[in-house]
């Protein structure tokens, strides 16, 4: 009796695991009857930040609004999950596959499978590093190099006319990801023109608050003088702010902080003067994506690269925009 | 060196299980000194201690806790892969409770949050314990279930969002200070001390080792192996939950996705570096604490001496390999033999030594 009950318990637990693994993947093959809904398979990076959550919400809401059936899969920041999800989309014969790649490289095989199955692929938010650009029809998203440049431009302007050395520490995103590579490159390109800007330390904070705080705390001890912090996303900046405060310094004053993303928590910190400038990286691209998916399905020519509209927020602008900020 | 080893006290020290982990930790810390001259400097800032060594203890505190639980589980011959998910669930539950409370800063709310997190941990630990001890599922499979599903549960609780909270009393657990020390260090130290006392001053430790060494024989001599094994999983889950409270409290936010991610692997590594046998039947609390500190020192070293992120994992792998080799008596004996062979140059070297030398070169 007790053995049976135990077996049932195990079976129950296994079912939980299976459903957890297969979330968003189920549903079987798409209905191909006359007048069927457009089916889009979307593989998201994960839910690693408020930005990502806003991005997910935007895509889900826009799909509903546009009458498109969305098969959503969360890769939990693992490339193998994402490859699995894309393969399952191919098997289910969805009309369009869209995804935000977790990392830049290693996509050729699975994208070729999609191409062979004649399913168009749209990249959102992050690009892939592949020599064969026929593997996807369009890339919709922010220009991370541009974001890095905007961050660099602000810094150059801020220190215009001063000749002292500016010591910069950098909190990089997840190693190997497009935003980390590009935001670093764009920023580096702008500041290398002037020898007074020196990046004295640069480490990955994995785009998370906890890591941002941990790494910044080590920076504060290892580096005798830090003038500027450049964080590749808001969560790391928010973690670093706590570290700076614990070191008895004033974030935004003693150490100027440049961040990227523009999430609500960062805007709150900006309105308190703790972040100096935030380069926006707009996650609300659901409508654009659904339009694009319809056009691609209808066989229309679409541009290979579509950029989302983005700005740069200073402290005053952030304070003004805070009450209406969605994410 | 050989003469030093012949004195009895030196032999006693070097034979101690804690000797080699301690040597490695000291070497890592001293290595830092070469890059950061004031690495060991500790001063008071805003009324609390401030310095790199404090940071190592502070960020190492959650890992120490998780590793303590893991040590006892491994001592019984098991393994607990679900601790990382338990860390995330505990943090998520506590922060969710606090964010929904009318007064997030009140002590009642914070104790409520802690209570919910710990009670859930007992439940999760019991589930693991029942699966392993009663049902007889292999520990690696039984805890894998919760490892995979648990992260999903944590994300369900947080709704995929990062929950940000402002609660001064909650902040104390992981990010606050007490008697000028980070509270997390004191808490981890206390748990380590209690665990050591409980297992070494009573028969509990011996019973655990006995169950891990030979479960059948232990049962036959009248040890209630099943209950004991079940209990260590509950203890492990409780340790992980407190670590989860620390992690979320330190950044005042619960992150269902990243909190405690891969901490189970770090914990297993800490336990192994500390000299506990993965086969069960032998464990060392002190060794585990040293092991956890070695891992955290390694991370801090990477940040302070500026190893590029692309090569961080390779660097860590080499240090871990070195640590494991140094701890292996066989490896040390071989190295010592080679060294001895080199000194006696007049004597014709045996063939094996020569091959060794070639391999070494």
mmCIF file of C-alpha atoms in Angstrom, chain A:
data_model
loop_
_atom_site.group_PDB
_atom_site.id
_atom_site.type_symbol
_atom_site.label_atom_id
_atom_site.label_comp_id
_atom_site.label_asym_id
_atom_site.label_seq_id
_atom_site.Cartn_x
_atom_site.Cartn_y
_atom_site.Cartn_z
ATOM 1 C CA UNK A 1 0.000 0.000 0.000
ATOM 2 C CA UNK A 2 2.596 2.465 1.056
ATOM 3 C CA UNK A 3 4.740 1.418 -1.911
ATOM 4 C CA UNK A 4 1.870 2.145 -4.272
ATOM 5 C CA UNK A 5 1.289 5.535 -2.719
ATOM 6 C CA UNK A 6 4.969 6.282 -3.018
ATOM 7 C CA UNK A 7 5.019 5.252 -6.656
ATOM 8 C CA UNK A 8 2.100 7.572 -7.293
ATOM 9 C CA UNK A 9 4.030 10.353 -5.615
ATOM 10 C CA UNK A 10 7.027 9.784 -7.882
ATOM 11 C CA UNK A 11 4.803 9.652 -10.936
ATOM 12 C CA UNK A 12 3.182 12.907 -9.884
ATOM 13 C CA UNK A 13 6.566 14.515 -9.429
ATOM 14 C CA UNK A 14 7.715 13.303 -12.838
ATOM 15 C CA UNK A 15 4.650 14.797 -14.460
ATOM 16 C CA UNK A 16 5.507 18.113 -12.846
ATOM 17 C CA UNK A 17 8.994 17.893 -14.302
ATOM 18 C CA UNK A 18 7.717 16.989 -17.723
ATOM 19 C CA UNK A 19 5.225 19.828 -17.833
ATOM 20 C CA UNK A 20 7.889 22.206 -16.577
ATOM 21 C CA UNK A 21 10.196 21.158 -19.410
ATOM 22 C CA UNK A 22 7.559 21.243 -22.072
ATOM 23 C CA UNK A 23 5.932 24.551 -21.207
ATOM 24 C CA UNK A 24 4.960 26.365 -24.360
ATOM 25 C CA UNK A 25 6.072 23.473 -26.520
ATOM 26 C CA UNK A 26 2.864 21.469 -26.372
ATOM 27 C CA UNK A 27 -0.174 21.875 -28.506
ATOM 28 C CA UNK A 28 0.706 19.508 -31.319
ATOM 29 C CA UNK A 29 0.931 20.535 -34.961
ATOM 30 C CA UNK A 30 -0.632 23.766 -36.026
ATOM 31 C CA UNK A 31 -4.016 23.711 -37.674
ATOM 32 C CA UNK A 32 -3.509 24.025 -41.389
ATOM 33 C CA UNK A 33 -7.146 24.241 -42.396
ATOM 34 C CA UNK A 34 -8.571 27.031 -44.543
ATOM 35 C CA UNK A 35 -8.421 30.487 -43.008
ATOM 36 C CA UNK A 36 -6.218 29.309 -40.189
ATOM 37 C CA UNK A 37 -4.613 31.745 -37.806
ATOM 38 C CA UNK A 38 -1.032 32.762 -38.373
ATOM 39 C CA UNK A 39 1.124 30.737 -35.977
ATOM 40 C CA UNK A 40 4.325 32.283 -34.648
ATOM 41 C CA UNK A 41 6.787 30.290 -32.534
ATOM 42 C CA UNK A 42 8.759 32.554 -30.240
ATOM 43 C CA UNK A 43 11.709 31.476 -28.130
ATOM 44 C CA UNK A 44 12.581 33.972 -25.415
ATOM 45 C CA UNK A 45 15.960 34.192 -23.670
ATOM 46 C CA UNK A 46 14.454 33.882 -20.194
ATOM 47 C CA UNK A 47 13.083 36.190 -17.534
ATOM 48 C CA UNK A 48 16.416 37.466 -16.288
ATOM 49 C CA UNK A 49 15.433 41.106 -15.906
ATOM 50 C CA UNK A 50 12.535 43.513 -15.758
ATOM 51 C CA UNK A 51 13.457 44.511 -19.287
ATOM 52 C CA UNK A 52 13.041 40.976 -20.545
ATOM 53 C CA UNK A 53 9.702 40.602 -18.795
ATOM 54 C CA UNK A 54 8.431 43.785 -20.450
ATOM 55 C CA UNK A 55 9.663 42.429 -23.776
ATOM 56 C CA UNK A 56 7.803 39.140 -23.222
ATOM 57 C CA UNK A 57 4.608 40.926 -22.203
ATOM 58 C CA UNK A 58 4.744 43.205 -25.225
ATOM 59 C CA UNK A 59 5.106 40.239 -27.587
ATOM 60 C CA UNK A 60 2.326 38.247 -25.936
ATOM 61 C CA UNK A 61 -0.087 41.185 -25.887
ATOM 62 C CA UNK A 62 0.636 42.217 -29.454
ATOM 63 C CA UNK A 63 0.083 38.660 -30.676
ATOM 64 C CA UNK A 64 -3.305 38.554 -28.987
ATOM 65 C CA UNK A 65 -4.215 41.949 -30.431
ATOM 66 C CA UNK A 66 -3.155 40.947 -33.943
ATOM 67 C CA UNK A 67 -5.044 37.650 -33.780
ATOM 68 C CA UNK A 68 -1.869 35.625 -34.116
ATOM 69 C CA UNK A 69 -1.417 32.310 -32.311
ATOM 70 C CA UNK A 70 1.788 32.571 -30.316
ATOM 71 C CA UNK A 71 3.722 29.518 -29.211
ATOM 72 C CA UNK A 72 5.921 30.882 -26.484
ATOM 73 C CA UNK A 73 8.952 29.097 -25.067
ATOM 74 C CA UNK A 74 11.284 30.277 -22.332
ATOM 75 C CA UNK A 75 14.898 29.131 -22.808
ATOM 76 C CA UNK A 76 15.933 29.992 -19.234
ATOM 77 C CA UNK A 77 19.142 31.487 -20.626
ATOM 78 C CA UNK A 78 20.371 28.238 -22.124
ATOM 79 C CA UNK A 79 21.229 27.839 -25.771
ATOM 80 C CA UNK A 80 20.409 24.124 -25.786
ATOM 81 C CA UNK A 81 16.860 24.876 -24.602
ATOM 82 C CA UNK A 82 16.489 27.408 -27.373
ATOM 83 C CA UNK A 83 17.729 25.008 -30.030
ATOM 84 C CA UNK A 84 15.297 22.413 -28.701
ATOM 85 C CA UNK A 85 12.451 24.937 -28.833
ATOM 86 C CA UNK A 86 13.262 25.922 -32.428
ATOM 87 C CA UNK A 87 13.386 22.251 -33.461
ATOM 88 C CA UNK A 88 9.989 21.682 -31.852
ATOM 89 C CA UNK A 89 8.603 24.733 -33.724
ATOM 90 C CA UNK A 90 9.885 23.201 -36.968
ATOM 91 C CA UNK A 91 8.201 19.901 -36.137
ATOM 92 C CA UNK A 92 4.965 21.690 -35.333
ATOM 93 C CA UNK A 93 5.202 23.458 -38.720
ATOM 94 C CA UNK A 94 4.612 26.968 -37.394
ATOM 95 C CA UNK A 95 4.388 29.753 -39.997
ATOM 96 C CA UNK A 96 7.117 32.002 -38.632
ATOM 97 C CA UNK A 97 9.833 31.423 -36.036
ATOM 98 C CA UNK A 98 11.056 34.372 -34.012
ATOM 99 C CA UNK A 99 13.680 34.260 -31.280
ATOM 100 C CA UNK A 100 16.128 36.284 -29.199
ATOM 101 C CA UNK A 101 19.368 34.296 -29.243
ATOM 102 C CA UNK A 102 20.899 33.650 -25.830
ATOM 103 C CA UNK A 103 24.415 33.855 -27.302
ATOM 104 C CA UNK A 104 25.673 34.999 -30.690
ATOM 105 C CA UNK A 105 27.254 31.906 -32.160
ATOM 106 C CA UNK A 106 26.360 28.281 -32.812
ATOM 107 C CA UNK A 107 23.066 28.730 -34.649
ATOM 108 C CA UNK A 108 23.932 27.669 -38.206
ATOM 109 C CA UNK A 109 22.745 24.063 -37.957
ATOM 110 C CA UNK A 110 19.361 24.666 -36.404
ATOM 111 C CA UNK A 111 18.641 27.718 -38.590
ATOM 112 C CA UNK A 112 19.498 25.654 -41.634
ATOM 113 C CA UNK A 113 16.953 23.088 -40.503
ATOM 114 C CA UNK A 114 14.354 25.863 -40.352
ATOM 115 C CA UNK A 115 15.365 27.079 -43.793
ATOM 116 C CA UNK A 116 15.079 23.563 -45.221
ATOM 117 C CA UNK A 117 11.599 23.349 -43.726
ATOM 118 C CA UNK A 118 10.850 26.682 -45.457
ATOM 119 C CA UNK A 119 9.967 28.445 -42.211
ATOM 120 C CA UNK A 120 11.137 32.073 -42.166
ATOM 121 C CA UNK A 121 13.109 33.127 -39.089
ATOM 122 C CA UNK A 122 13.014 36.595 -37.518
ATOM 123 C CA UNK A 123 15.609 37.581 -34.945
ATOM 124 C CA UNK A 124 14.445 39.923 -32.247
ATOM 125 C CA UNK A 125 16.493 42.053 -29.893
ATOM 126 C CA UNK A 126 19.763 40.130 -30.353
ATOM 127 C CA UNK A 127 21.677 39.182 -33.503
ATOM 128 C CA UNK A 128 23.453 35.971 -34.429
ATOM 129 C CA UNK A 129 27.014 35.716 -35.638
ATOM 130 C CA UNK A 130 26.781 33.759 -38.892
ATOM 131 C CA UNK A 131 28.438 34.152 -42.285
ATOM 132 C CA UNK A 132 25.270 33.011 -44.028
ATOM 133 C CA UNK A 133 22.726 35.812 -43.670
ATOM 134 C CA UNK A 134 20.148 33.935 -45.746
ATOM 135 C CA UNK A 135 19.405 31.926 -42.592
ATOM 136 C CA UNK A 136 17.054 34.631 -41.314
ATOM 137 C CA UNK A 137 14.789 37.095 -43.063
ATOM 138 C CA UNK A 138 15.101 40.047 -40.747
ATOM 139 C CA UNK A 139 16.594 41.260 -37.505
ATOM 140 C CA UNK A 140 14.336 43.473 -35.440
ATOM 141 C CA UNK A 141 15.871 45.103 -32.420
ATOM 142 C CA UNK A 142 18.080 47.642 -30.823
ATOM 143 C CA UNK A 143 21.488 48.557 -32.128
ATOM 144 C CA UNK A 144 23.685 47.674 -29.157
ATOM 145 C CA UNK A 145 26.798 49.210 -30.694
ATOM 146 C CA UNK A 146 24.820 52.421 -31.035
ATOM 147 C CA UNK A 147 23.775 52.183 -27.374
ATOM 148 C CA UNK A 148 27.400 51.796 -26.336
ATOM 149 C CA UNK A 149 28.290 54.797 -28.480
ATOM 150 C CA UNK A 150 25.536 56.899 -26.904
ATOM 151 C CA UNK A 151 26.894 56.002 -23.473
ATOM 152 C CA UNK A 152 30.388 56.976 -24.614
ATOM 153 C CA UNK A 153 29.148 60.226 -26.159
ATOM 154 C CA UNK A 154 27.577 61.295 -22.879
ATOM 155 C CA UNK A 155 30.836 60.596 -21.056
ATOM 156 C CA UNK A 156 32.917 62.577 -23.564
ATOM 157 C CA UNK A 157 30.540 65.530 -23.252
ATOM 158 C CA UNK A 158 30.486 65.314 -19.438
ATOM 159 C CA UNK A 159 34.281 65.541 -19.225
ATOM 160 C CA UNK A 160 34.738 68.065 -22.018
ATOM 161 C CA UNK A 161 37.477 70.594 -21.366
ATOM 162 C CA UNK A 162 38.953 68.616 -18.469
ATOM 163 C CA UNK A 163 42.322 66.995 -18.857
ATOM 164 C CA UNK A 164 42.498 64.792 -15.734
ATOM 165 C CA UNK A 165 42.529 61.043 -16.178
ATOM 166 C CA UNK A 166 39.055 59.513 -15.904
ATOM 167 C CA UNK A 167 39.146 56.023 -14.374
ATOM 168 C CA UNK A 168 36.294 53.892 -15.645
ATOM 169 C CA UNK A 169 35.124 50.496 -14.434
ATOM 170 C CA UNK A 170 32.865 48.419 -16.617
ATOM 171 C CA UNK A 171 30.292 45.791 -15.627
ATOM 172 C CA UNK A 172 29.836 43.597 -18.673
ATOM 173 C CA UNK A 173 26.793 41.529 -19.470
ATOM 174 C CA UNK A 174 26.814 37.755 -19.869
ATOM 175 C CA UNK A 175 30.065 36.770 -21.537
ATOM 176 C CA UNK A 176 29.556 36.084 -25.231
ATOM 177 C CA UNK A 177 26.111 37.699 -25.529
ATOM 178 C CA UNK A 178 25.510 40.269 -28.251
ATOM 179 C CA UNK A 179 24.564 43.161 -25.950
ATOM 180 C CA UNK A 180 27.689 42.618 -23.859
ATOM 181 C CA UNK A 181 30.001 42.418 -26.879
ATOM 182 C CA UNK A 182 28.440 45.356 -28.714
ATOM 183 C CA UNK A 183 27.876 47.712 -25.796
ATOM 184 C CA UNK A 184 31.514 47.205 -24.854
ATOM 185 C CA UNK A 185 32.684 47.761 -28.440
ATOM 186 C CA UNK A 186 30.554 50.871 -29.086
ATOM 187 C CA UNK A 187 31.601 52.472 -25.814
ATOM 188 C CA UNK A 188 35.256 51.587 -26.395
ATOM 189 C CA UNK A 189 35.198 53.075 -29.904
ATOM 190 C CA UNK A 190 34.015 56.458 -28.665
ATOM 191 C CA UNK A 191 36.278 56.823 -25.649
ATOM 192 C CA UNK A 192 39.468 55.567 -27.272
ATOM 193 C CA UNK A 193 39.709 58.863 -29.163
ATOM 194 C CA UNK A 194 40.746 60.559 -25.928
ATOM 195 C CA UNK A 195 43.640 59.123 -23.905
ATOM 196 C CA UNK A 196 42.324 60.562 -20.629
ATOM 197 C CA UNK A 197 39.593 57.892 -20.516
ATOM 198 C CA UNK A 198 40.959 54.726 -18.999
ATOM 199 C CA UNK A 199 38.971 51.530 -18.419
ATOM 200 C CA UNK A 200 40.800 50.278 -15.327
ATOM 201 C CA UNK A 201 38.705 47.174 -14.705
ATOM 202 C CA UNK A 202 36.114 45.256 -16.675
ATOM 203 C CA UNK A 203 34.347 42.109 -15.488
ATOM 204 C CA UNK A 204 31.124 40.305 -16.204
ATOM 205 C CA UNK A 205 28.209 40.782 -13.820
ATOM 206 C CA UNK A 206 25.969 38.360 -15.769
ATOM 207 C CA UNK A 207 23.303 41.089 -16.112
ATOM 208 C CA UNK A 208 22.142 40.381 -12.537
ATOM 209 C CA UNK A 209 21.887 42.535 -9.422
ATOM 210 C CA UNK A 210 23.644 40.085 -7.121
ATOM 211 C CA UNK A 211 26.661 39.729 -9.409
ATOM 212 C CA UNK A 212 26.727 43.448 -10.134
ATOM 213 C CA UNK A 213 26.998 44.130 -6.418
ATOM 214 C CA UNK A 214 29.590 41.440 -5.799
ATOM 215 C CA UNK A 215 31.854 42.528 -8.654
ATOM 216 C CA UNK A 216 31.514 46.237 -7.858
ATOM 217 C CA UNK A 217 32.418 45.560 -4.242
ATOM 218 C CA UNK A 218 35.641 43.889 -5.416
ATOM 219 C CA UNK A 219 36.352 46.750 -7.839
ATOM 220 C CA UNK A 220 35.981 49.292 -5.057
ATOM 221 C CA UNK A 221 38.662 47.521 -3.072
ATOM 222 C CA UNK A 222 41.057 46.734 -5.899
ATOM 223 C CA UNK A 223 40.926 50.117 -7.626
ATOM 224 C CA UNK A 224 42.265 53.093 -5.712
ATOM 225 C CA UNK A 225 40.242 55.615 -7.716
ATOM 226 C CA UNK A 226 37.056 55.101 -9.687
ATOM 227 C CA UNK A 227 35.411 58.074 -11.409
ATOM 228 C CA UNK A 228 32.860 56.414 -13.636
ATOM 229 C CA UNK A 229 30.907 53.154 -13.703
ATOM 230 C CA UNK A 230 29.589 51.916 -17.020
ATOM 231 C CA UNK A 231 27.100 49.072 -16.535
ATOM 232 C CA UNK A 232 25.749 47.126 -19.516
ATOM 233 C CA UNK A 233 22.307 46.948 -17.938
ATOM 234 C CA UNK A 234 20.237 48.520 -15.187
ATOM 235 C CA UNK A 235 20.113 45.516 -12.865
ATOM 236 C CA UNK A 236 23.889 45.414 -12.537
ATOM 237 C CA UNK A 237 23.941 49.176 -12.027
ATOM 238 C CA UNK A 238 21.328 48.846 -9.258
ATOM 239 C CA UNK A 239 23.420 46.175 -7.535
ATOM 240 C CA UNK A 240 26.555 48.269 -7.919
ATOM 241 C CA UNK A 241 24.807 51.291 -6.377
ATOM 242 C CA UNK A 242 24.320 49.290 -3.168
ATOM 243 C CA UNK A 243 28.002 48.357 -3.154
ATOM 244 C CA UNK A 244 29.038 51.975 -3.683
ATOM 245 C CA UNK A 245 26.782 53.163 -0.875
ATOM 246 C CA UNK A 246 28.172 50.527 1.475
ATOM 247 C CA UNK A 247 31.672 51.754 0.665
ATOM 248 C CA UNK A 248 30.608 55.146 2.014
ATOM 249 C CA UNK A 249 30.520 56.846 -1.380
ATOM 250 C CA UNK A 250 27.711 58.647 -3.135
ATOM 251 C CA UNK A 251 26.581 56.988 -6.356
ATOM 252 C CA UNK A 252 26.012 59.569 -9.079
ATOM 253 C CA UNK A 253 28.277 62.096 -7.368
ATOM 254 C CA UNK A 254 31.493 60.423 -6.216
ATOM 255 C CA UNK A 255 31.179 57.819 -8.931
ATOM 256 C CA UNK A 256 29.223 58.779 -12.029
ATOM 257 C CA UNK A 257 27.044 55.966 -13.309
ATOM 258 C CA UNK A 258 26.129 55.265 -16.912
ATOM 259 C CA UNK A 259 23.639 52.484 -17.489
ATOM 260 C CA UNK A 260 21.714 50.932 -20.353
ATOM 261 C CA UNK A 261 18.064 49.718 -20.584
ATOM 262 C CA UNK A 262 15.831 52.252 -18.842
ATOM 263 C CA UNK A 263 13.720 50.058 -16.550
ATOM 264 C CA UNK A 264 11.471 51.564 -13.909
ATOM 265 C CA UNK A 265 13.693 50.726 -10.912
ATOM 266 C CA UNK A 266 16.581 52.507 -12.634
ATOM 267 C CA UNK A 267 14.394 55.538 -13.312
ATOM 268 C CA UNK A 268 13.547 55.650 -9.619
ATOM 269 C CA UNK A 269 17.267 55.562 -8.802
ATOM 270 C CA UNK A 270 17.883 58.294 -11.379
ATOM 271 C CA UNK A 271 15.254 60.536 -9.871
ATOM 272 C CA UNK A 272 17.175 60.161 -6.585
ATOM 273 C CA UNK A 273 20.355 61.186 -8.390
ATOM 274 C CA UNK A 274 22.030 57.801 -8.130
ATOM 275 C CA UNK A 275 22.358 57.124 -11.853
ATOM 276 C CA UNK A 276 23.554 59.934 -14.098
ATOM 277 C CA UNK A 277 22.384 58.791 -17.477
ATOM 278 C CA UNK A 278 20.476 55.835 -18.870
ATOM 279 C CA UNK A 279 20.613 54.830 -22.537
ATOM 280 C CA UNK A 280 17.240 53.419 -23.462
ATOM 281 C CA UNK A 281 16.921 49.966 -24.930
ATOM 282 C CA UNK A 282 13.278 49.664 -25.929
ATOM 283 C CA UNK A 283 11.655 46.287 -25.163
ATOM 284 C CA UNK A 284 8.215 47.201 -26.545
ATOM 285 C CA UNK A 285 8.679 45.674 -29.964
ATOM 286 C CA UNK A 286 5.683 43.312 -30.019
ATOM 287 C CA UNK A 287 3.636 45.321 -32.521
ATOM 288 C CA UNK A 288 6.563 45.700 -34.888
ATOM 289 C CA UNK A 289 7.275 41.968 -34.654
ATOM 290 C CA UNK A 290 3.693 40.935 -35.432
ATOM 291 C CA UNK A 291 3.552 43.310 -38.423
ATOM 292 C CA UNK A 292 6.790 41.858 -39.632
ATOM 293 C CA UNK A 293 5.563 38.274 -39.212
ATOM 294 C CA UNK A 294 2.436 39.035 -41.279
ATOM 295 C CA UNK A 295 4.486 40.675 -44.026
ATOM 296 C CA UNK A 296 6.963 37.816 -44.127
ATOM 297 C CA UNK A 297 4.145 35.270 -44.360
ATOM 298 C CA UNK A 298 2.500 37.245 -47.157
ATOM 299 C CA UNK A 299 5.764 37.029 -49.077
ATOM 300 C CA UNK A 300 6.556 40.749 -48.943
ATOM 301 C CA UNK A 301 10.134 41.935 -49.052
ATOM 302 C CA UNK A 302 11.262 43.178 -45.626
ATOM 303 C CA UNK A 303 14.433 45.046 -44.668
ATOM 304 C CA UNK A 304 17.211 42.865 -43.285
ATOM 305 C CA UNK A 305 17.701 45.176 -40.330
ATOM 306 C CA UNK A 306 14.959 47.051 -38.484
ATOM 307 C CA UNK A 307 15.921 49.229 -35.532
ATOM 308 C CA UNK A 308 13.682 50.030 -32.607
ATOM 309 C CA UNK A 309 13.320 53.658 -31.579
ATOM 310 C CA UNK A 310 15.409 54.592 -28.574
ATOM 311 C CA UNK A 311 16.551 57.623 -26.640
ATOM 312 C CA UNK A 312 18.900 58.706 -23.893
ATOM 313 C CA UNK A 313 17.463 59.703 -20.527
ATOM 314 C CA UNK A 314 19.034 62.204 -18.185
ATOM 315 C CA UNK A 315 18.002 62.540 -14.541
ATOM 316 C CA UNK A 316 15.378 65.245 -15.169
ATOM 317 C CA UNK A 317 13.820 63.359 -18.054
ATOM 318 C CA UNK A 318 13.736 60.178 -15.997
ATOM 319 C CA UNK A 319 11.950 61.896 -13.123
ATOM 320 C CA UNK A 320 9.369 63.240 -15.565
ATOM 321 C CA UNK A 321 8.886 59.906 -17.325
ATOM 322 C CA UNK A 322 8.803 57.822 -14.134
ATOM 323 C CA UNK A 323 5.036 57.937 -13.406
ATOM 324 C CA UNK A 324 4.140 56.645 -16.869
ATOM 325 C CA UNK A 325 6.922 54.091 -17.198
ATOM 326 C CA UNK A 326 5.445 50.686 -18.109
ATOM 327 C CA UNK A 327 8.324 48.451 -17.117
#
